[in-house]
Structures are given as structure tokens and as C-alpha cells.
Amino acid sequence: MANDQERVPTGINGLDELLSGGYIRKSMNLLSGSPGSGKSILAMQFIINGAVKHNEPGVYISFEEDAESLRRNMKNFGWDIEQLEKEGKIAIINISPIDIEPSPSDSDISNGSSLGIKYSIVKKIKAKRIVIDSATAYSVLYTDELSKRKAHLELFKMLKDWGCTSLLIAEHDLETHTSSPLDFEVDSITWMYNFKKEHLRTRAIEIIKMRGSKHSTSTSALEITEKGIVVYPGEPVFKS
């Protein structure tokens, strides 16, 4: 990827600065972190900002939290998700892992599976952005590493065929800095932290990888405010 490729701004204060303007259009991006680090909030903000600020409809596919719960929880940030859905600017899809559990007859998730047929919704609203929440929940359906890798490659191929800029959420204990097979397949990796130092817990964000593009290499402070995620580029995570 060249540095001059088209960017897709997240619309999140401070984050686009770290990403040199945003994610590269039609790229596959991993958002990895521990529970409570703000991954789902950032991902939904990415979808909503796309629809509201950049006229880019988006689809949020959840394998874990049900759609009604997502709508209710995200209202805390003043986001009128139901209205955006009525206007056809976003779609929230809840899929039970049981619904896409692989069987011997399933040779390709893009043909006939519950996930594959959601393309009709992507096509209907002319989606430009998509979130998968989470790749971790999707992975547990496959018992061995070879099957998981094959399933991920099929998922990535399907998302690329849809022509969207994709954000895949993953649960990961980043303090151990262990790698995941997903790390080698995606175009970029963003890590989100939920640190604890003595009695203080604070959040941070770091761009680990952005294939073919410049990006910030610093770990920056992050705050979850009443209006969503705010990133403070270059600001120390733990203040003295």
C-alpha cells in the first residue's frame, strides 16, 4: 500500500492523527485489547461518524452482545442509533455463534451461511464501513489452528469482496505482548490498553502496524467521555 492511498477518517478526536489521517480505504484492521479498554465504543463511533460526518453507511455485526443491548448502551453517548437505522445509514446485526457453526457441508462461509447472506443488508444500505465484534467469538467455533486460519482467510476474502473498510475486534491480553494469527493477516493493528498502576486504572491506545503507511509509534492516553472516545496524541499515559 502506498502512503498516498485514500484514507477513511475515523472521526475520533486524536485517533486520526495517530493514523496519519485514518485507515486506508478497503483495508482490514484489527482492534485488539483487554476487556474494558473501549473497543466496542471505538468501533461503534467509527460506524456512526462514517454515517453522520462522511456519508458512509456502515454495518455493525455482533457475535456476542445483542442488538438491543448495543443500542441501549450506546445511547449513553448521545448516539441516536435507532434513527440512523431508520434512515438506512447504519445497520446493527446480531448473529449467534450457533447460527454460523461450521458443518462438513460448509465449504465457504460466503455461500449460504448466516454471515454470508448478510451481504444483502450490506448491499441494501451501500455500506462503506463494517465492524466484526468480535473475531475472537468467531474463532472459538473452530477447534484447531488450521481450521481457524482457513476460516479467517475466508472471512477476510468475503469482507474484501464487499468492498468495505473493516474493523475487527479481538479480545487479547496485550500486557503479555503475545501475537495472534490475525496479526499477520490484517493490514493494520491498533492496541487498546486498560492499565492498572497501584490504585489507578487508565486507558491508552497504540498503533502497532499499518501496512505500507506511516503512523504514530507512541502510546497515547485515551479517555472515554460522555461523547465517546477521545485520544490525546503524545500525552503520557500515567501522569506524574
Short mmCIF file of C-alpha atoms in Angstrom, two decimals:
data_model
loop_
_atom_site.label_atom_id
_atom_site.label_comp_id
_atom_site.label_asym_id
_atom_site.label_seq_id
_atom_site.Cartn_x
_atom_site.Cartn_y
_atom_site.Cartn_z
CA MET A 1 0.00 0.00 0.00
CA ALA A 2 1.29 3.43 -0.88
CA ASN A 3 1.31 6.33 1.54
CA ASP A 4 -0.88 8.39 -0.77
CA GLN A 5 -3.77 5.91 -0.78
CA GLU A 6 -7.21 7.21 0.14
CA ARG A 7 -7.88 7.48 3.86
CA VAL A 8 -11.06 6.71 5.77
CA PRO A 9 -11.19 9.07 8.77
CA THR A 10 -12.50 7.58 12.00
CA GLY A 11 -13.77 10.99 13.08
CA ILE A 12 -12.43 10.27 16.58
CA ASN A 13 -10.54 13.17 18.13
CA GLY A 14 -6.82 12.39 18.18
CA LEU A 15 -7.03 8.93 16.62
CA ASP A 16 -6.87 10.10 13.01
CA GLU A 17 -3.69 11.98 13.89
CA LEU A 18 -2.11 8.69 15.01
CA LEU A 19 -3.30 7.02 11.80
CA SER A 20 -1.95 9.75 9.50
CA GLY A 21 -5.49 10.70 8.55
CA GLY A 22 -7.41 7.45 9.05
CA TYR A 23 -7.50 3.84 7.94
CA ILE A 24 -6.70 3.07 4.30
CA ARG A 25 -9.85 2.55 2.26
CA LYS A 26 -10.97 -1.09 1.87
CA SER A 27 -8.33 -2.23 4.35
CA MET A 28 -8.73 -4.89 7.05
CA ASN A 29 -7.95 -3.51 10.51
CA LEU A 30 -7.59 -5.30 13.84
CA LEU A 31 -8.68 -3.55 17.04
CA SER A 32 -7.29 -5.61 19.89
CA GLY A 33 -7.40 -5.16 23.64
CA SER A 34 -8.46 -6.34 27.06
CA PRO A 35 -12.00 -6.09 28.48
CA GLY A 36 -12.94 -2.54 29.46
CA SER A 37 -10.44 -0.87 27.13
CA GLY A 38 -13.18 0.70 24.98
CA LYS A 39 -13.01 -1.44 21.82
CA SER A 40 -16.75 -1.68 21.12
CA ILE A 41 -17.26 2.02 21.82
CA LEU A 42 -14.48 2.99 19.40
CA ALA A 43 -15.82 0.61 16.75
CA MET A 44 -19.38 1.95 17.02
CA GLN A 45 -18.03 5.52 16.92
CA PHE A 46 -16.22 4.59 13.70
CA ILE A 47 -19.54 3.42 12.21
CA ILE A 48 -21.60 6.38 13.43
CA ASN A 49 -19.05 9.02 12.42
CA GLY A 50 -18.86 7.46 8.99
CA ALA A 51 -22.63 7.72 8.56
CA VAL A 52 -23.09 11.17 10.07
CA LYS A 53 -19.90 13.02 9.14
CA HIS A 54 -18.77 11.37 5.91
CA ASN A 55 -21.93 9.99 4.28
CA GLU A 56 -20.55 6.44 4.53
CA PRO A 57 -23.19 3.93 5.68
CA GLY A 58 -21.93 1.20 8.00
CA VAL A 59 -22.81 -2.25 9.33
CA TYR A 60 -22.02 -3.45 12.84
CA ILE A 61 -22.07 -7.27 13.10
CA SER A 62 -22.05 -8.60 16.66
CA PHE A 63 -21.49 -12.24 17.61
CA GLU A 64 -21.83 -11.53 21.32
CA GLU A 65 -23.91 -8.56 22.53
CA ASP A 66 -27.46 -8.46 21.19
CA ALA A 67 -28.54 -5.55 19.00
CA GLU A 68 -30.98 -4.08 21.52
CA SER A 69 -28.37 -4.09 24.26
CA LEU A 70 -25.90 -2.34 21.94
CA ARG A 71 -28.44 0.35 21.08
CA ARG A 72 -29.26 0.90 24.75
CA ASN A 73 -25.65 1.06 25.95
CA MET A 74 -24.51 3.36 23.15
CA LYS A 75 -27.31 5.84 23.91
CA ASN A 76 -25.20 6.87 26.90
CA PHE A 77 -23.00 8.76 24.42
CA GLY A 78 -25.89 10.63 22.83
CA TRP A 79 -25.93 8.49 19.68
CA ASP A 80 -29.40 8.03 18.20
CA ILE A 81 -28.71 4.67 16.60
CA GLU A 82 -32.37 3.82 16.04
CA GLN A 83 -32.88 6.98 13.97
CA LEU A 84 -29.79 6.25 11.89
CA GLU A 85 -31.13 2.75 11.28
CA LYS A 86 -34.49 4.14 10.16
CA GLU A 87 -32.67 6.44 7.74
CA GLY A 88 -30.76 3.47 6.30
CA LYS A 89 -27.40 4.92 7.32
CA ILE A 90 -26.34 2.10 9.62
CA ALA A 91 -27.40 -1.47 10.38
CA ILE A 92 -26.78 -3.49 13.51
CA ILE A 93 -26.81 -7.25 13.02
CA ASN A 94 -26.68 -9.79 15.82
CA ILE A 95 -25.61 -13.30 14.85
CA SER A 96 -25.49 -16.16 17.32
CA PRO A 97 -22.31 -18.24 17.02
CA ILE A 98 -24.60 -21.27 16.80
CA ASP A 99 -26.08 -19.86 13.58
CA ILE A 100 -22.74 -19.93 11.81
CA GLU A 101 -21.28 -23.01 13.44
CA PRO A 102 -19.36 -24.82 10.70
CA SER A 103 -20.55 -28.17 9.40
CA PRO A 104 -18.96 -30.68 6.99
CA SER A 105 -21.16 -29.29 4.19
CA ASP A 106 -19.94 -25.73 4.69
CA SER A 107 -17.09 -25.23 2.24
CA ASP A 108 -17.26 -21.43 2.17
CA ILE A 109 -18.82 -19.07 4.70
CA SER A 110 -19.78 -16.70 1.91
CA ASN A 111 -22.18 -19.26 0.42
CA GLY A 112 -25.37 -19.89 2.34
CA SER A 113 -24.20 -19.24 5.91
CA SER A 114 -25.91 -16.74 8.20
CA LEU A 115 -22.89 -14.47 7.89
CA GLY A 116 -22.68 -14.73 4.12
CA ILE A 117 -26.33 -13.85 3.48
CA LYS A 118 -25.92 -10.62 5.45
CA TYR A 119 -24.42 -9.26 2.24
CA SER A 120 -27.97 -8.36 1.23
CA ILE A 121 -28.03 -5.82 4.07
CA VAL A 122 -24.55 -4.52 3.20
CA LYS A 123 -25.68 -4.10 -0.39
CA LYS A 124 -29.03 -2.55 0.53
CA ILE A 125 -27.56 0.34 2.52
CA LYS A 126 -24.48 0.59 0.25
CA ALA A 127 -22.18 0.11 3.24
CA LYS A 128 -18.66 1.51 3.15
CA ARG A 129 -17.67 0.55 6.70
CA ILE A 130 -18.12 -2.69 8.62
CA VAL A 131 -17.33 -3.88 12.15
CA ILE A 132 -16.97 -7.51 13.24
CA ASP A 133 -17.47 -7.82 17.02
CA SER A 134 -15.69 -9.98 17.65
CA ALA A 135 -13.21 -12.03 15.67
CA THR A 136 -12.45 -13.82 18.93
CA ALA A 137 -16.04 -15.09 19.27
CA TYR A 138 -15.94 -16.18 15.63
CA SER A 139 -12.67 -18.05 16.19
CA VAL A 140 -13.96 -20.25 19.03
CA LEU A 141 -16.20 -22.07 16.56
CA TYR A 142 -13.12 -23.79 15.14
CA THR A 143 -11.28 -26.37 17.22
CA ASP A 144 -7.82 -26.42 15.62
CA GLU A 145 -5.47 -23.71 14.39
CA LEU A 146 -5.60 -24.80 10.75
CA SER A 147 -9.41 -24.56 10.69
CA LYS A 148 -9.29 -21.17 12.41
CA ARG A 149 -6.79 -19.81 9.92
CA LYS A 150 -8.82 -21.09 6.97
CA ALA A 151 -12.00 -19.57 8.41
CA HIS A 152 -10.27 -16.22 8.94
CA LEU A 153 -8.98 -16.20 5.37
CA GLU A 154 -12.49 -16.92 4.08
CA LEU A 155 -13.92 -14.19 6.29
CA PHE A 156 -11.31 -11.71 5.06
CA LYS A 157 -11.96 -12.63 1.45
CA MET A 158 -15.68 -12.08 1.93
CA LEU A 159 -15.15 -8.70 3.59
CA LYS A 160 -12.79 -7.58 0.83
CA ASP A 161 -15.34 -8.69 -1.77
CA TRP A 162 -17.86 -6.45 -0.02
CA GLY A 163 -15.50 -3.53 -0.68
CA CYS A 164 -15.74 -2.06 2.83
CA THR A 165 -13.17 -0.65 5.22
CA SER A 166 -13.34 -3.22 8.01
CA LEU A 167 -12.63 -3.11 11.73
CA LEU A 168 -12.31 -6.46 13.50
CA ILE A 169 -12.43 -6.51 17.30
CA ALA A 170 -10.38 -9.08 19.22
CA GLU A 171 -10.02 -9.85 22.92
CA HIS A 172 -6.34 -10.00 23.77
CA ASP A 173 -4.19 -9.75 26.89
CA LEU A 174 -1.84 -7.14 25.48
CA GLU A 175 0.27 -6.84 28.61
CA THR A 176 1.81 -10.22 27.73
CA HIS A 177 2.51 -8.97 24.17
CA THR A 178 1.80 -12.40 22.69
CA SER A 179 0.99 -12.49 18.99
CA SER A 180 -2.14 -13.83 17.32
CA PRO A 181 -2.51 -15.43 13.87
CA LEU A 182 -4.75 -12.48 12.99
CA ASP A 183 -1.78 -10.15 13.41
CA PHE A 184 -0.17 -11.43 10.23
CA GLU A 185 -3.28 -11.29 8.07
CA VAL A 186 -4.66 -7.81 8.72
CA ASP A 187 -3.50 -4.52 7.19
CA SER A 188 -3.24 -2.68 10.49
CA ILE A 189 -3.24 -3.38 14.22
CA THR A 190 -4.47 -0.99 16.90
CA TRP A 191 -3.95 -1.97 20.53
CA MET A 192 -6.13 -0.62 23.33
CA TYR A 193 -4.99 -0.87 26.94
CA ASN A 194 -6.71 -0.79 30.30
CA PHE A 195 -3.70 -0.40 32.60
CA LYS A 196 -3.61 -0.55 36.38
CA LYS A 197 -0.77 1.00 38.36
CA GLU A 198 -1.16 0.75 42.11
CA HIS A 199 -4.66 2.15 42.81
CA LEU A 200 -5.04 3.89 39.42
CA ARG A 201 -6.51 2.43 36.24
CA THR A 202 -6.18 4.31 32.95
CA ARG A 203 -6.67 3.65 29.24
CA ALA A 204 -4.33 4.06 26.30
CA ILE A 205 -4.04 3.31 22.59
CA GLU A 206 -1.16 2.39 20.28
CA ILE A 207 -0.84 1.77 16.53
CA ILE A 208 1.33 -1.33 16.23
CA LYS A 209 1.20 -1.88 12.48
CA MET A 210 -0.11 -0.11 9.41
CA ARG A 211 0.97 -1.87 6.25
CA GLY A 212 2.54 0.42 3.64
CA SER A 213 1.80 3.58 5.59
CA LYS A 214 3.34 5.91 8.14
CA HIS A 215 1.74 6.02 11.57
CA SER A 216 2.45 7.16 15.10
CA THR A 217 4.62 4.81 17.17
CA SER A 218 3.78 6.35 20.55
CA THR A 219 1.43 5.03 23.19
CA SER A 220 -1.16 7.77 23.76
CA ALA A 221 -3.61 8.43 26.55
CA LEU A 222 -7.26 7.65 25.83
CA GLU A 223 -10.41 8.71 27.64
CA ILE A 224 -13.99 7.51 27.42
CA THR A 225 -16.08 10.67 27.72
CA GLU A 226 -19.84 11.29 27.65
CA LYS A 227 -19.49 11.81 23.88
CA GLY A 228 -17.34 8.73 23.23
CA ILE A 229 -13.63 8.03 22.77
CA VAL A 230 -11.11 10.86 22.83
CA VAL A 231 -7.40 10.23 22.15
CA TYR A 232 -4.61 12.54 23.33
CA PRO A 233 -1.64 12.03 20.98
CA GLY A 234 1.68 12.19 22.79
CA GLU A 235 0.15 12.71 26.23
CA PRO A 236 1.71 10.46 28.91
CA VAL A 237 -0.46 7.55 29.94
CA PHE A 238 0.43 7.86 33.63
CA LYS A 239 0.82 11.43 34.79
CA SER A 240 3.42 12.07 37.44
#
